[in-house]
Structures are given as structure tokens and as C-alpha cells.
Tab-separated table of C-alpha atoms in Angstrom:
chain	number	residue	atom	x	y	z
A	88	GLU	CA	21.036	8.235	-4.481
A	89	THR	CA	21.230	4.285	-3.904
A	90	GLY	CA	23.028	3.399	-6.873
A	91	VAL	CA	19.974	2.039	-8.296
A	92	THR	CA	17.781	4.264	-10.251
A	93	GLN	CA	14.395	3.455	-11.255
A	94	THR	CA	12.108	5.441	-14.065
A	95	PRO	CA	9.647	6.550	-13.709
A	96	ARG	CA	8.719	7.102	-10.267
A	97	HIS	CA	5.341	7.316	-10.608
A	98	LEU	CA	3.106	5.870	-13.547
A	99	VAL	CA	-0.464	5.559	-13.957
A	100	MET	CA	-1.747	3.191	-16.971
A	101	GLY	CA	-5.133	1.972	-18.156
A	102	MET	CA	-5.737	-1.770	-17.944
A	103	THR	CA	-5.333	-2.239	-22.128
A	104	ASN	CA	-1.611	0.198	-22.196
A	105	LYS	CA	1.637	-1.481	-22.494
A	106	LYS	CA	4.167	0.536	-20.674
A	107	SER	CA	7.595	-0.279	-19.039
A	108	LEU	CA	9.492	0.307	-15.744
A	109	LYS	CA	13.241	0.837	-16.013
A	110	CYS	CA	16.066	0.026	-13.965
A	111	GLU	CA	19.772	0.717	-14.106
A	112	GLN	CA	22.569	-0.119	-11.375
A	113	HIS	CA	26.058	1.913	-11.487
A	114	LEU	CA	27.492	-0.306	-8.683
A	115	GLY	CA	28.805	-3.355	-11.253
A	116	HIS	CA	26.789	-5.822	-9.615
A	117	ASN	CA	26.121	-9.035	-11.115
A	118	ALA	CA	22.247	-9.959	-10.086
A	119	MET	CA	19.137	-7.691	-10.724
A	120	TYR	CA	15.946	-8.504	-9.161
A	121	TRP	CA	12.122	-7.093	-9.389
A	122	TYR	CA	10.146	-6.940	-6.298
A	123	LYS	CA	6.619	-5.790	-5.509
A	124	GLN	CA	6.036	-4.005	-2.377
A	125	SER	CA	1.967	-4.129	-1.833
A	126	ALA	CA	0.188	-2.789	1.352
A	127	LYS	CA	0.104	-5.256	4.295
A	128	LYS	CA	1.813	-7.695	2.396
A	129	PRO	CA	5.994	-8.817	2.293
A	130	LEU	CA	7.984	-7.733	-0.195
A	131	GLU	CA	7.476	-10.147	-3.122
A	132	LEU	CA	10.060	-11.525	-5.107
A	133	MET	CA	9.136	-11.342	-9.035
A	134	PHE	CA	12.189	-12.058	-11.134
A	135	VAL	CA	15.810	-12.728	-10.646
A	136	TYR	CA	18.717	-12.259	-13.174
A	137	SER	CA	22.210	-13.523	-12.937
A	138	LEU	CA	24.864	-12.489	-15.085
A	139	GLU	CA	22.126	-11.473	-17.263
A	140	GLU	CA	20.717	-15.035	-17.338
A	141	ARG	CA	17.483	-15.000	-15.839
A	142	VAL	CA	16.328	-17.599	-12.946
A	143	GLU	CA	13.024	-19.175	-13.502
A	144	ASN	CA	10.054	-17.966	-11.333
A	145	ASN	CA	6.912	-19.290	-12.232
A	146	SER	CA	4.603	-17.744	-10.139
A	147	VAL	CA	4.001	-14.343	-11.870
A	148	PRO	CA	1.487	-13.593	-14.200
A	149	SER	CA	2.553	-13.624	-18.094
A	150	ARG	CA	1.245	-9.760	-18.038
A	151	PHE	CA	4.506	-9.183	-16.340
A	152	SER	CA	7.489	-9.807	-18.600
A	153	PRO	CA	10.973	-8.830	-17.915
A	154	GLU	CA	13.935	-8.254	-19.885
A	155	CYS	CA	17.628	-7.935	-18.778
A	156	PRO	CA	19.881	-6.600	-22.109
A	157	ASN	CA	23.309	-6.251	-20.001
A	158	SER	CA	24.463	-6.251	-16.530
A	159	SER	CA	23.498	-2.822	-15.492
A	160	HIS	CA	19.911	-2.483	-17.256
A	161	LEU	CA	16.634	-4.336	-16.170
A	162	PHE	CA	13.171	-3.771	-17.620
A	163	LEU	CA	9.825	-4.780	-16.497
A	164	HIS	CA	7.232	-4.862	-19.832
A	165	LEU	CA	3.740	-4.454	-18.347
A	166	HIS	CA	0.576	-5.224	-20.589
A	167	THR	CA	-2.984	-5.785	-19.655
A	168	LEU	CA	-2.620	-5.352	-16.168
A	169	GLN	CA	-5.822	-5.514	-13.611
A	170	PRO	CA	-6.160	-2.825	-10.755
A	171	GLU	CA	-4.690	-5.426	-8.150
A	172	ASP	CA	-1.545	-4.859	-9.782
A	173	SER	CA	-1.195	-1.503	-8.331
A	174	ALA	CA	1.570	-1.345	-5.723
A	175	LEU	CA	5.432	0.142	-5.454
A	176	TYR	CA	7.752	-1.806	-7.754
A	177	LEU	CA	11.251	-2.124	-6.747
A	178	CYS	CA	14.568	-2.899	-8.501
A	179	ALA	CA	17.421	-4.289	-6.847
A	180	SER	CA	20.890	-5.285	-7.586
A	181	SER	CA	23.745	-7.386	-5.842
A	182	GLN	CA	26.936	-8.538	-6.120
A	183	THR	CA	26.118	-12.269	-5.927
A	184	LEU	CA	22.982	-14.389	-5.473
A	185	SER	CA	23.257	-14.548	-2.126
A	186	GLY	CA	23.931	-11.058	-1.172
A	187	ILE	CA	27.446	-11.591	-0.134
A	188	GLY	CA	29.442	-8.250	-0.577
A	189	VAL	CA	29.628	-4.838	1.283
A	190	TYR	CA	26.276	-3.307	0.251
A	191	GLY	CA	24.203	-6.692	0.377
A	192	TYR	CA	21.169	-6.202	-1.668
A	193	THR	CA	20.705	-2.483	-3.163
A	194	PHE	CA	17.264	-1.548	-3.910
A	195	GLY	CA	16.113	1.272	-5.737
A	196	SER	CA	13.480	4.000	-4.781
A	197	GLY	CA	10.660	2.157	-6.944
A	198	THR	CA	7.864	3.046	-9.134
A	199	ARG	CA	4.838	3.675	-7.962
A	200	LEU	CA	2.044	1.957	-10.274
A	201	THR	CA	-1.582	2.724	-10.451
A	202	VAL	CA	-3.793	0.800	-12.663
A	203	VAL	CA	-6.939	2.396	-13.594
B	910	ALA	CA	10.649	-22.726	0.662
B	911	GLN	CA	11.990	-20.225	3.504
B	912	SER	CA	9.577	-18.059	5.256
B	913	VAL	CA	10.331	-14.948	7.584
B	914	SER	CA	8.080	-14.025	10.790
B	915	GLN	CA	8.290	-10.694	12.695
B	916	HIS	CA	6.344	-10.572	15.139
B	917	ASN	CA	5.481	-7.234	15.655
B	918	HIS	CA	3.771	-5.451	13.477
B	919	HIS	CA	3.531	-2.125	15.182
B	920	VAL	CA	5.670	-0.670	18.100
B	921	ILE	CA	5.561	2.822	19.846
B	922	LEU	CA	8.196	3.677	22.272
B	923	SER	CA	9.321	6.668	23.400
B	924	GLU	CA	12.623	8.281	22.824
B	925	ALA	CA	15.588	6.723	24.650
B	926	ALA	CA	13.624	3.725	25.303
B	927	SER	CA	15.428	0.016	24.561
B	928	LEU	CA	14.269	-1.444	21.334
B	929	GLU	CA	13.981	-5.208	20.135
B	930	LEU	CA	12.420	-6.311	16.832
B	931	GLY	CA	11.661	-10.217	16.842
B	932	CYS	CA	12.503	-11.674	13.706
B	933	ASN	CA	12.598	-15.589	12.831
B	934	TYR	CA	12.827	-17.918	9.879
B	935	SER	CA	12.389	-20.811	8.676
B	936	TYR	CA	15.115	-22.733	6.535
B	937	GLY	CA	17.324	-25.404	7.916
B	938	GLY	CA	20.495	-24.559	5.696
B	939	THR	CA	22.566	-21.791	6.085
B	940	VAL	CA	21.280	-18.526	5.742
B	941	ASN	CA	22.279	-14.928	4.859
B	942	LEU	CA	20.228	-12.420	7.080
B	943	PHE	CA	19.338	-9.022	6.542
B	944	TRP	CA	17.863	-5.586	8.338
B	945	TYR	CA	16.596	-3.232	6.078
B	946	VAL	CA	15.005	0.118	7.299
B	947	GLN	CA	12.356	2.237	5.265
B	948	TYR	CA	12.060	5.733	6.320
B	949	PRO	CA	9.020	7.644	5.102
B	950	GLY	CA	8.891	7.848	1.405
B	951	GLN	CA	12.292	6.693	1.126
B	952	HIS	CA	13.863	3.781	-0.486
B	953	LEU	CA	15.104	0.488	1.500
B	954	GLN	CA	18.791	0.577	3.221
B	955	LEU	CA	20.783	-1.946	4.424
B	956	LEU	CA	20.922	-1.374	8.345
B	957	LEU	CA	23.358	-4.555	8.699
B	958	LYS	CA	23.955	-8.331	7.544
B	959	TYR	CA	24.941	-11.513	8.762
B	960	PHE	CA	26.928	-13.951	6.721
B	961	SER	CA	28.934	-15.752	9.111
B	962	GLY	CA	31.442	-15.471	11.771
B	963	ASP	CA	30.380	-13.608	14.982
B	964	PRO	CA	26.752	-13.717	15.651
B	965	LEU	CA	26.341	-10.198	16.999
B	966	VAL	CA	26.888	-8.060	14.062
B	967	LYS	CA	26.745	-4.252	14.534
B	968	GLY	CA	25.001	-1.842	11.570
B	969	ILE	CA	24.496	1.676	10.753
B	970	LYS	CA	22.945	4.247	13.589
B	971	GLY	CA	23.790	2.067	16.337
B	972	PHE	CA	21.560	-0.991	15.533
B	973	GLU	CA	22.718	-4.294	16.017
B	974	ALA	CA	21.384	-7.945	15.710
B	975	GLU	CA	21.670	-11.147	17.277
B	976	PHE	CA	22.054	-14.663	15.284
B	977	ILE	CA	20.798	-17.449	17.491
B	978	LYS	CA	20.995	-20.550	15.128
B	979	SER	CA	19.241	-22.581	17.612
B	980	LYS	CA	16.326	-20.451	17.889
B	981	PHE	CA	16.278	-19.485	13.874
B	982	SER	CA	16.335	-15.925	15.168
B	983	PHE	CA	18.207	-12.515	14.283
B	984	ASN	CA	16.652	-10.153	16.401
B	985	LEU	CA	17.262	-6.294	15.714
B	986	ARG	CA	18.209	-4.148	18.985
B	987	LYS	CA	18.907	-0.477	19.649
B	988	PRO	CA	19.862	0.380	23.365
B	989	SER	CA	18.308	3.919	23.291
B	990	VAL	CA	15.935	5.012	20.207
B	991	GLN	CA	15.454	8.440	18.961
B	992	TRP	CA	12.443	10.193	16.946
B	993	SER	CA	14.501	9.696	13.545
B	994	ASP	CA	14.420	6.097	13.928
B	995	THR	CA	10.752	6.097	12.892
B	996	ALA	CA	10.491	3.718	9.917
B	997	GLU	CA	9.303	0.597	8.570
B	998	TYR	CA	11.838	-2.250	9.478
B	999	PHE	CA	12.291	-5.338	7.602
B	1000	CYS	CA	13.987	-8.756	8.242
B	1001	ALA	CA	15.281	-10.894	5.222
B	1002	VAL	CA	16.717	-14.109	4.324
B	1003	ASN	CA	18.681	-15.644	1.768
B	1004	ALA	CA	19.405	-18.973	1.307
B	1005	MET	CA	22.939	-19.327	0.967
B	1006	GLY	CA	23.823	-19.358	-2.564
B	1007	GLY	CA	20.267	-19.868	-3.681
B	1008	ALA	CA	18.744	-17.888	-6.426
B	1009	ASP	CA	15.580	-17.009	-4.533
B	1010	GLY	CA	16.906	-13.595	-4.039
B	1011	LEU	CA	15.787	-12.198	-0.507
B	1012	THR	CA	12.687	-13.011	1.339
B	1013	PHE	CA	11.268	-10.648	3.825
B	1014	GLY	CA	8.810	-10.429	6.241
B	1015	LYS	CA	5.860	-8.417	6.513
B	1016	GLY	CA	7.858	-5.405	8.572
B	1017	THR	CA	7.472	-3.299	11.803
B	1018	HIS	CA	6.251	-0.296	11.697
B	1019	LEU	CA	8.033	1.770	14.481
B	1020	ILE	CA	6.773	4.753	16.002
B	1021	ILE	CA	9.039	6.830	18.456
B	1022	GLN	CA	6.836	9.535	20.654
B	1023	PRO	CA	9.232	12.641	21.576
């Protein structure tokens, strides 16, 4: 266990479904992140939250909607996804936005999403 | 915007060989630098990080990296690799104090042959 727990581990959804990914961190960190890991592409930062405030990110389609109800929990709400959205979605946390701290950025094991 | 370049996408070595994986970044300001490893089927794990001070940093499992500011580089090294080092290695950068999280390179797939 990394201290960052993601559920579910695997998710298959249709293009008309609505689902949510959950992330929980037990490290007392102040910042949380969603990343997308696709084959043959670098990890892409999707969203950043610092002290529960979202740091604006304009490059992510609106079919992805993040929610951070408190400093320990982060959700990614999904609706009307496309097959190209199939990927591994990683959650991470850090003490500060710059990653300064003993553990740097700590990653969860990810949710493997398949859109059919 | 910052970017990270990892020069070797696939590296195959024999056990006991020395390893050096290249990483260059493009950002003119102060940066924090990281190397992560992802073993097959596992989560990303922090190998080592550089924030400030001695540019030669030592991490877990015998890995080290050297920050050369003039070359915008942060290469990863290990003097003698083991079969268990087979994994994907990612270099990542964060602009000091920036809200951009980590920018990753594309990764290097390292295979160690017994």
C-alpha cells in the first residue's frame, strides 16, 4: 500500500454510462492530483487540487469532472466517455504543490478504465 | 510550459552491467526533479528526488542521479544492475512552487537479462 488508495481497480463502462473514480490518501497531504496514463504517451496531468481548491486546468474535456470534498478524498466523475479515454487513471498526493517533502508525490495503483 | 525528454525508450542490459538513463528538461527557472520506477503490475514508486543542495542524489536500491544545471539534465545511474531492476523508469519535473504538478517524460523500459 502506498498511502493513496484508488477504487475501483478496474472499470468497464459504456459510452452512455456515468461512473466515478475514487481516491483517498492517508498521508495528511495538502495537494491531490489526477493523471492519465495511456500507452506510448507520457503521463498527463488532468487536475490539481490544493487545500481542496481546484487549480484551473483547461485542457481536459468536460466529460471528466473532478470533485474534492475534503483534503483526503478526490473523485473523478465520468460521463459520455469515448473509447480513446480508455487508460490507467492515477491519483497522487503531495505535501505541497512543489512536491517538497519526504515522499515527493505519492501515487496510487490506479484504475484501469475501459470504455466500450 | 515545461517538458521532459528521456532519450532511451527501450534499454536492454545484462546483469551486473552499469546503467545510465538520460533525462533532459526544458524550463528556465528553478525546478524540482524526480525519478520514478514502475515495476510490472505495480504502482509508481519514488526512486529519488532533487530539490536543492548536493547535485548528486542517492536514492533507493542503489540508484543515484546527478543534476547538471548547465545541461538541464538529471541522469539516472546504477553501477551494477540486477534482474529485479527490470521496470519502466520515469523522469519528472516540477517548476518550483508551480501549480502544474509533475511533468513526466515518456519513460524508459529497462529489461535486464539474467
